[in-house]
């Protein structure tokens, strides 16, 4: 039987054969390898690390990058893959984002040839997992206030500080750590210190087996339970002079990586929304009250119609942003529109779906409560709703409110 969502709106007609091929590949992996175990893994708070090399074999790690074993897929293909993975669970789309959009993108765009050759091929296959250590315990929305420091001492970098909510850190072989340098470090890099006499935010490639690097999984999560987020401490972590990402100078570098991840969320959150919509449609046909399926009742149909409209609007926005990205025309403000809208509407769709499912909607017979819990994390990371609202407010008024 034709999928009812596709029957109403034919998104396939707007995609190329290559894009549909990537979509189908990601869907096959997600449904065959993730879906059968996701509820049990969520309940247990278990990250199934053995599936990471399978993601690599499918070409889904760093797939938007070119060279070093990466697939070189287009922006829409990458977005569709994020959509299919998050259809099953946000934790697995998050893994692809952390690995590819954050850690691998940082090394690919800002690293040296030696750093790229050392890490990217292994990360593309899933042999090596990477993490991206930017957020700090006091808050992630103000990275300019970063307290992690990198001082230059005896021809080496020494990192001290703390990071929080760092995805995959306890599983990673390599961390891209962001820290503010000292004046001596800037001089070693051939740069003058900034106006305050301090250094700049720089990225460092840190093998996680380096002495002084410790990653501790955060316990007690009620969200994103199929993935791992960690506290990271950096206690006198000594690195060679060439550990710094040579082309990363200031916060524009990590913001570039965050933009890649936010773009993927625009597609991914709509995958979670689609899963909830599918569950609601199926249940509206099978659940009967007052002698007929609830899908034959006007209020239920009104809810389903509203959910579909918001879902399709979200997908069209994601596709529009993908086409802009293909042309090199995508702006940070446009990405903020995508991330803000996708997560907000996905939460709304999931909440409506729960009402259609009735009391059973809170059980693991359906994916809705799991998606709702996960989406609360997606809402917070890569920029909260409030930060994206302020980005857009600045674009509209020309006045910065933060």
Coordinates of C-alpha atoms in Angstrom, one line a residue:
X1 CA 0.0 0.0 0.0
X2 CA 1.3 3.5 -0.8
X3 CA 2.5 5.4 2.2
X4 CA -0.3 7.9 3.0
X5 CA 2.1 10.8 3.5
X6 CA 3.8 10.2 0.2
X7 CA 0.4 9.8 -1.4
X8 CA -0.5 13.4 -0.4
X9 CA 2.8 15.0 -1.2
X10 CA 5.3 13.5 -3.6
X11 CA 8.7 14.8 -2.3
X12 CA 10.5 12.2 -4.5
X13 CA 9.6 14.2 -7.6
X14 CA 11.9 17.0 -6.3
X15 CA 14.9 14.7 -5.7
X16 CA 17.5 13.3 -8.1
X17 CA 18.2 9.6 -8.6
X18 CA 21.4 10.0 -6.6
X19 CA 19.6 11.6 -3.7
X20 CA 16.9 9.0 -3.6
X21 CA 19.7 6.3 -3.7
X22 CA 21.3 7.8 -0.6
X23 CA 17.9 8.1 1.1
X24 CA 17.2 4.5 0.4
X25 CA 20.6 3.3 1.6
X26 CA 20.2 5.2 4.9
X27 CA 16.6 3.9 5.3
X28 CA 17.6 0.3 4.7
X29 CA 20.4 0.6 7.3
X30 CA 18.2 2.3 9.9
X31 CA 15.3 -0.1 9.6
X32 CA 17.4 -3.2 9.4
X33 CA 20.1 -2.5 11.9
X34 CA 18.8 0.2 14.3
X35 CA 15.1 -0.2 14.5
X36 CA 15.1 -3.8 15.9
X37 CA 17.2 -2.9 18.9
X38 CA 16.5 0.8 19.5
X39 CA 13.8 0.4 22.2
X40 CA 15.8 -2.0 24.2
X41 CA 18.9 0.1 23.9
X42 CA 17.0 3.2 24.9
X43 CA 15.7 1.5 28.0
X44 CA 19.1 0.2 28.9
X45 CA 20.9 3.4 28.1
X46 CA 23.2 1.4 25.8
X47 CA 25.3 2.7 22.9
X48 CA 25.8 0.0 20.3
X49 CA 29.3 0.9 19.3
X50 CA 29.7 -2.1 17.0
X51 CA 27.3 -0.6 14.5
X52 CA 29.6 2.4 13.9
X53 CA 31.8 0.6 11.4
X54 CA 28.7 -0.6 9.6
X55 CA 27.7 3.1 9.2
X56 CA 31.1 3.7 7.7
X57 CA 30.7 0.7 5.3
X58 CA 27.5 2.3 4.2
X59 CA 29.3 5.5 3.4
X60 CA 27.3 7.5 6.0
X61 CA 30.2 8.9 8.1
X62 CA 31.5 12.2 6.8
X63 CA 29.5 11.5 3.7
X64 CA 29.3 15.2 2.7
X65 CA 33.1 15.5 2.6
X66 CA 35.3 14.7 -0.4
X67 CA 38.5 12.7 -0.4
X68 CA 40.2 10.6 2.4
X69 CA 37.7 7.8 1.9
X70 CA 34.6 10.1 2.3
X71 CA 31.7 9.8 -0.2
X72 CA 31.5 13.3 -1.5
X73 CA 27.7 13.3 -1.4
X74 CA 25.7 16.4 -1.9
X75 CA 23.9 18.4 0.8
X76 CA 20.5 17.0 0.0
X77 CA 21.7 13.5 0.1
X78 CA 23.3 14.1 3.5
X79 CA 20.1 15.7 4.8
X80 CA 18.0 12.8 3.6
X81 CA 20.4 10.4 5.4
X82 CA 20.0 12.4 8.6
X83 CA 16.2 12.2 8.1
X84 CA 16.2 8.5 7.8
X85 CA 18.5 7.9 10.8
X86 CA 16.5 10.2 13.1
X87 CA 13.3 8.5 11.9
X88 CA 14.5 5.6 14.1
X89 CA 16.3 7.6 16.8
X90 CA 17.9 11.0 17.3
X91 CA 20.9 9.4 19.0
X92 CA 22.1 7.8 15.8
X93 CA 21.6 10.9 13.7
X94 CA 23.6 12.7 16.5
X95 CA 26.4 10.2 16.1
X96 CA 26.6 11.0 12.3
X97 CA 26.5 14.7 13.1
X98 CA 29.2 14.5 15.8
X99 CA 31.5 12.3 13.7
X100 CA 31.0 13.9 10.3
X101 CA 29.6 17.5 10.7
X102 CA 31.7 18.4 13.7
X103 CA 34.9 16.4 14.3
X104 CA 35.6 15.4 10.7
X105 CA 34.6 18.7 9.2
X106 CA 36.9 20.5 11.7
X107 CA 39.8 18.4 10.6
X108 CA 38.9 18.5 6.9
X109 CA 38.4 22.3 6.7
X110 CA 40.9 23.5 9.2
X111 CA 43.5 20.8 9.7
X112 CA 46.9 20.1 8.1
X113 CA 47.5 17.5 5.4
X114 CA 49.1 15.3 8.1
X115 CA 46.1 15.6 10.4
X116 CA 43.7 14.8 7.6
X117 CA 45.7 11.8 6.5
X118 CA 46.1 10.5 10.0
X119 CA 42.4 10.7 11.0
X120 CA 39.9 11.2 8.2
X121 CA 40.2 7.8 6.5
X122 CA 39.9 5.9 9.8
X123 CA 36.9 8.1 10.8
X124 CA 35.2 7.6 7.5
X125 CA 35.3 3.8 8.0
X126 CA 34.2 4.0 11.6
X127 CA 37.5 2.5 12.8
X128 CA 38.1 5.7 14.8
X129 CA 35.4 7.7 16.5
X130 CA 35.8 11.5 17.0
X131 CA 34.3 14.1 19.3
X132 CA 34.0 17.8 19.3
X133 CA 34.8 19.5 22.7
X134 CA 33.4 23.1 22.6
X135 CA 30.6 23.4 25.3
X136 CA 31.7 24.1 28.8
X137 CA 30.0 23.4 32.1
X138 CA 28.9 27.0 32.8
X139 CA 27.0 27.2 29.5
X140 CA 27.2 26.5 25.8
X141 CA 25.6 29.6 24.4
X142 CA 28.5 31.9 25.1
X143 CA 31.7 30.2 23.7
X144 CA 33.5 33.6 23.7
X145 CA 33.6 33.2 27.5
X146 CA 35.6 30.0 27.2
X147 CA 37.7 29.2 30.2
X148 CA 39.7 26.2 28.8
X149 CA 43.2 27.4 28.1
X150 CA 46.1 26.3 25.9
X151 CA 49.4 27.6 27.0
X152 CA 52.6 27.2 25.0
X153 CA 55.4 25.8 27.2
X154 CA 58.7 24.4 26.0
X155 CA 57.6 24.0 22.4
X156 CA 54.5 22.1 23.4
X157 CA 50.8 23.0 24.0
X158 CA 49.4 22.4 27.5
X159 CA 45.6 22.2 27.8
X160 CA 43.7 22.8 31.0
X161 CA 40.0 23.1 31.5
X162 CA 36.6 21.3 31.4
X163 CA 34.0 20.6 28.8
X164 CA 30.4 19.2 29.2
X165 CA 27.8 17.4 27.0
X166 CA 30.5 16.2 24.6
X167 CA 29.0 13.5 22.5
X168 CA 30.9 10.2 22.1
X169 CA 33.9 11.5 24.1
X170 CA 34.3 8.3 26.1
X171 CA 34.3 6.2 22.9
X172 CA 36.4 8.5 20.8
X173 CA 39.9 8.0 19.7
X174 CA 40.4 11.6 18.8
X175 CA 38.9 14.8 20.2
X176 CA 38.8 18.2 18.5
X177 CA 39.2 20.5 21.6
X178 CA 38.6 24.2 21.5
X179 CA 40.7 26.4 23.9
X180 CA 41.9 29.9 24.2
X181 CA 45.6 30.3 23.7
X182 CA 48.1 32.5 25.6
X183 CA 50.2 35.3 24.1
X184 CA 53.2 32.9 23.8
X185 CA 51.1 30.5 21.8
X186 CA 50.0 33.2 19.4
X187 CA 53.6 34.3 18.9
X188 CA 54.5 30.7 18.2
X189 CA 51.9 30.6 15.5
X190 CA 53.2 33.8 14.0
X191 CA 50.3 35.9 15.3
X192 CA 50.1 38.9 17.6
X193 CA 47.9 38.6 20.7
X194 CA 44.5 40.2 20.5
X195 CA 43.8 43.7 21.8
X196 CA 43.4 42.4 25.3
X197 CA 46.8 40.8 25.3
X198 CA 45.2 37.4 25.4
X199 CA 45.2 34.7 22.8
X200 CA 42.5 33.4 20.4
X201 CA 40.2 30.4 20.4
X202 CA 42.0 27.6 18.6
X203 CA 41.2 24.0 17.8
X204 CA 43.5 21.2 18.8
X205 CA 43.6 17.5 17.7
X206 CA 43.9 15.5 20.8
X207 CA 44.3 11.7 20.9
X208 CA 42.1 10.7 23.8
X209 CA 44.7 8.4 25.2
X210 CA 46.9 11.5 26.0
X211 CA 47.7 11.8 29.7
X212 CA 45.4 14.2 31.4
X213 CA 42.4 13.7 29.1
X214 CA 39.4 12.1 30.9
X215 CA 35.9 11.6 29.6
X216 CA 33.1 10.5 31.9
X217 CA 29.7 9.6 30.6
X218 CA 26.9 11.7 32.0
X219 CA 24.5 9.6 34.1
X220 CA 20.8 10.0 34.7
X221 CA 19.8 11.1 31.2
X222 CA 16.1 10.7 30.3
X223 CA 16.9 11.6 26.7
X224 CA 19.3 10.5 24.0
X225 CA 19.8 7.2 25.8
X226 CA 21.1 5.3 22.8
X227 CA 24.1 7.7 22.6
X228 CA 26.7 8.9 25.0
X229 CA 27.4 12.5 26.2
X230 CA 30.3 13.2 28.6
X231 CA 32.0 15.5 30.9
X232 CA 35.6 16.0 29.8
X233 CA 38.5 17.2 32.0
X234 CA 41.8 18.4 30.6
X235 CA 44.4 18.4 33.2
X236 CA 47.8 19.4 31.9
X237 CA 47.2 17.7 28.6
X238 CA 50.6 18.0 26.7
X239 CA 50.5 18.1 22.9
X240 CA 53.1 18.6 20.2
X241 CA 53.3 22.0 18.6
X242 CA 51.6 20.7 15.4
X243 CA 48.5 19.5 17.3
X244 CA 46.8 22.9 16.6
X245 CA 44.4 23.1 13.6
X246 CA 46.5 25.5 11.5
X247 CA 43.6 27.2 9.7
X248 CA 41.3 27.6 12.7
X249 CA 41.6 31.2 14.0
X250 CA 38.9 32.4 16.3
X251 CA 35.3 31.3 16.9
X252 CA 34.4 31.3 13.2
X253 CA 36.0 27.9 12.9
X254 CA 33.9 26.0 15.4
X255 CA 30.8 28.0 14.2
X256 CA 31.4 26.7 10.7
X257 CA 31.3 23.2 12.0
X258 CA 28.2 23.9 14.1
X259 CA 26.5 25.2 11.0
X260 CA 27.0 21.9 9.3
X261 CA 25.4 20.1 12.2
X262 CA 22.5 22.5 12.4
X263 CA 21.8 21.9 8.8
X264 CA 21.6 18.2 9.4
X265 CA 19.2 18.8 12.3
X266 CA 16.8 20.6 9.9
X267 CA 16.4 17.3 8.1
X268 CA 16.8 15.0 11.0
X269 CA 14.2 16.4 13.3
X270 CA 11.7 16.1 10.5
X271 CA 12.6 12.3 10.5
X272 CA 11.5 12.1 14.1
X273 CA 8.3 14.0 13.2
X274 CA 7.7 11.6 10.3
X275 CA 8.0 8.6 12.6
X276 CA 5.4 10.0 15.0
X277 CA 3.1 11.0 12.1
X278 CA 3.3 7.5 10.7
X279 CA 2.5 5.9 14.1
X280 CA -0.5 8.2 14.5
X281 CA -1.9 7.5 11.0
X282 CA -1.6 3.7 11.5
X283 CA -3.2 3.9 14.9
X284 CA -6.0 6.0 13.7
X285 CA -7.0 3.2 11.3
X286 CA -6.7 0.3 13.8
X287 CA -8.0 1.8 17.0
X288 CA -11.8 1.8 17.3
X289 CA -14.0 3.7 19.8
X290 CA -17.7 4.2 19.6
X291 CA -17.9 1.5 17.0
X292 CA -15.6 2.9 14.3
X293 CA -11.9 3.7 13.8
X294 CA -10.8 7.0 15.4
X295 CA -9.4 8.0 12.0
X296 CA -13.0 8.4 10.8
X297 CA -13.6 11.1 13.3
X298 CA -13.4 14.7 12.4
X299 CA -11.1 15.8 15.3
X300 CA -8.6 13.1 14.6
X301 CA -8.5 13.9 10.9
X302 CA -8.0 17.6 11.7
X303 CA -5.0 16.7 13.9
X304 CA -3.5 14.5 11.2
X305 CA -4.0 17.2 8.6
X306 CA -2.3 19.8 10.7
X307 CA 0.6 17.4 11.5
X308 CA 1.0 16.7 7.8
X309 CA 1.0 20.3 6.8
X310 CA 3.7 21.2 9.3
X311 CA 5.8 18.1 8.3
X312 CA 5.6 19.0 4.6
X313 CA 6.5 22.6 5.3
X314 CA 9.5 21.5 7.3
X315 CA 10.6 19.2 4.5
X316 CA 10.2 21.8 1.9
X317 CA 12.3 24.2 4.0
X318 CA 15.0 21.6 4.5
X319 CA 15.1 21.0 0.7
X320 CA 15.2 24.7 0.0
X321 CA 18.2 25.1 2.4
X322 CA 19.9 22.1 0.8
X323 CA 19.6 23.6 -2.7
X324 CA 21.0 26.9 -1.4
X325 CA 23.9 24.9 0.2
X326 CA 24.6 23.3 -3.2
X327 CA 25.0 26.8 -4.7
X328 CA 27.2 27.9 -1.8
X329 CA 24.5 30.5 -0.9
X330 CA 23.3 29.1 2.4
X331 CA 23.7 31.7 5.3
X332 CA 23.9 31.1 9.0
X333 CA 20.6 33.0 9.5
X334 CA 18.9 30.6 7.1
X335 CA 20.3 27.6 9.0
X336 CA 18.9 29.2 12.2
X337 CA 15.4 29.3 10.5
X338 CA 15.8 25.6 9.6
X339 CA 16.9 24.4 13.0
X340 CA 14.4 26.5 15.0
X341 CA 11.5 25.5 12.8
X342 CA 12.3 21.8 12.5
X343 CA 12.7 21.0 16.1
X344 CA 9.8 23.2 17.3
X345 CA 7.4 21.6 14.7
X346 CA 8.7 18.1 15.3
X347 CA 7.9 18.5 19.0
X348 CA 4.5 19.7 18.1
X349 CA 3.8 16.8 15.8
X350 CA 5.0 14.3 18.3
X351 CA 2.8 15.8 21.0
X352 CA -0.3 15.7 18.7
X353 CA 0.6 12.1 17.8
X354 CA 0.6 11.1 21.4
X355 CA -3.0 12.4 21.8
X356 CA -4.1 10.2 18.9
X357 CA -2.4 7.1 20.5
X358 CA -4.2 7.6 23.7
X359 CA -2.8 6.0 26.9
X360 CA -0.8 3.5 24.8
X361 CA 1.2 6.5 23.4
X362 CA 3.3 6.6 26.6
X363 CA 4.4 3.0 26.1
X364 CA 7.3 1.6 24.0
X365 CA 4.8 0.0 21.7
X366 CA 5.1 3.3 19.9
X367 CA 8.2 5.5 19.3
X368 CA 6.5 8.8 20.2
X369 CA 7.5 9.3 23.8
X370 CA 11.1 8.3 23.0
X371 CA 11.2 10.8 20.1
X372 CA 9.7 13.5 22.4
X373 CA 12.3 12.9 25.0
X374 CA 15.1 13.0 22.4
X375 CA 13.8 16.1 20.7
X376 CA 14.1 18.0 24.0
X377 CA 17.8 17.4 23.8
X378 CA 17.9 18.3 20.1
X379 CA 16.1 21.5 21.0
X380 CA 18.9 22.5 23.3
X381 CA 22.1 21.6 21.4
X382 CA 23.6 23.3 18.4
X383 CA 21.9 26.5 19.6
X384 CA 18.8 26.8 21.8
X385 CA 15.5 28.2 20.5
X386 CA 16.4 31.4 22.2
X387 CA 19.8 31.8 20.5
X388 CA 18.3 31.2 17.1
X389 CA 15.6 33.7 17.8
X390 CA 18.2 36.2 18.6
X391 CA 20.2 35.4 15.5
X392 CA 17.1 36.0 13.4
X393 CA 16.1 39.1 15.4
X394 CA 19.5 40.6 14.7
X395 CA 19.1 39.8 11.0
X396 CA 15.7 41.6 11.0
X397 CA 16.6 44.7 13.0
X398 CA 20.3 45.1 12.6
X399 CA 20.6 45.2 16.4
X400 CA 22.4 42.6 18.5
X401 CA 20.5 41.6 21.7
X402 CA 23.2 39.2 22.9

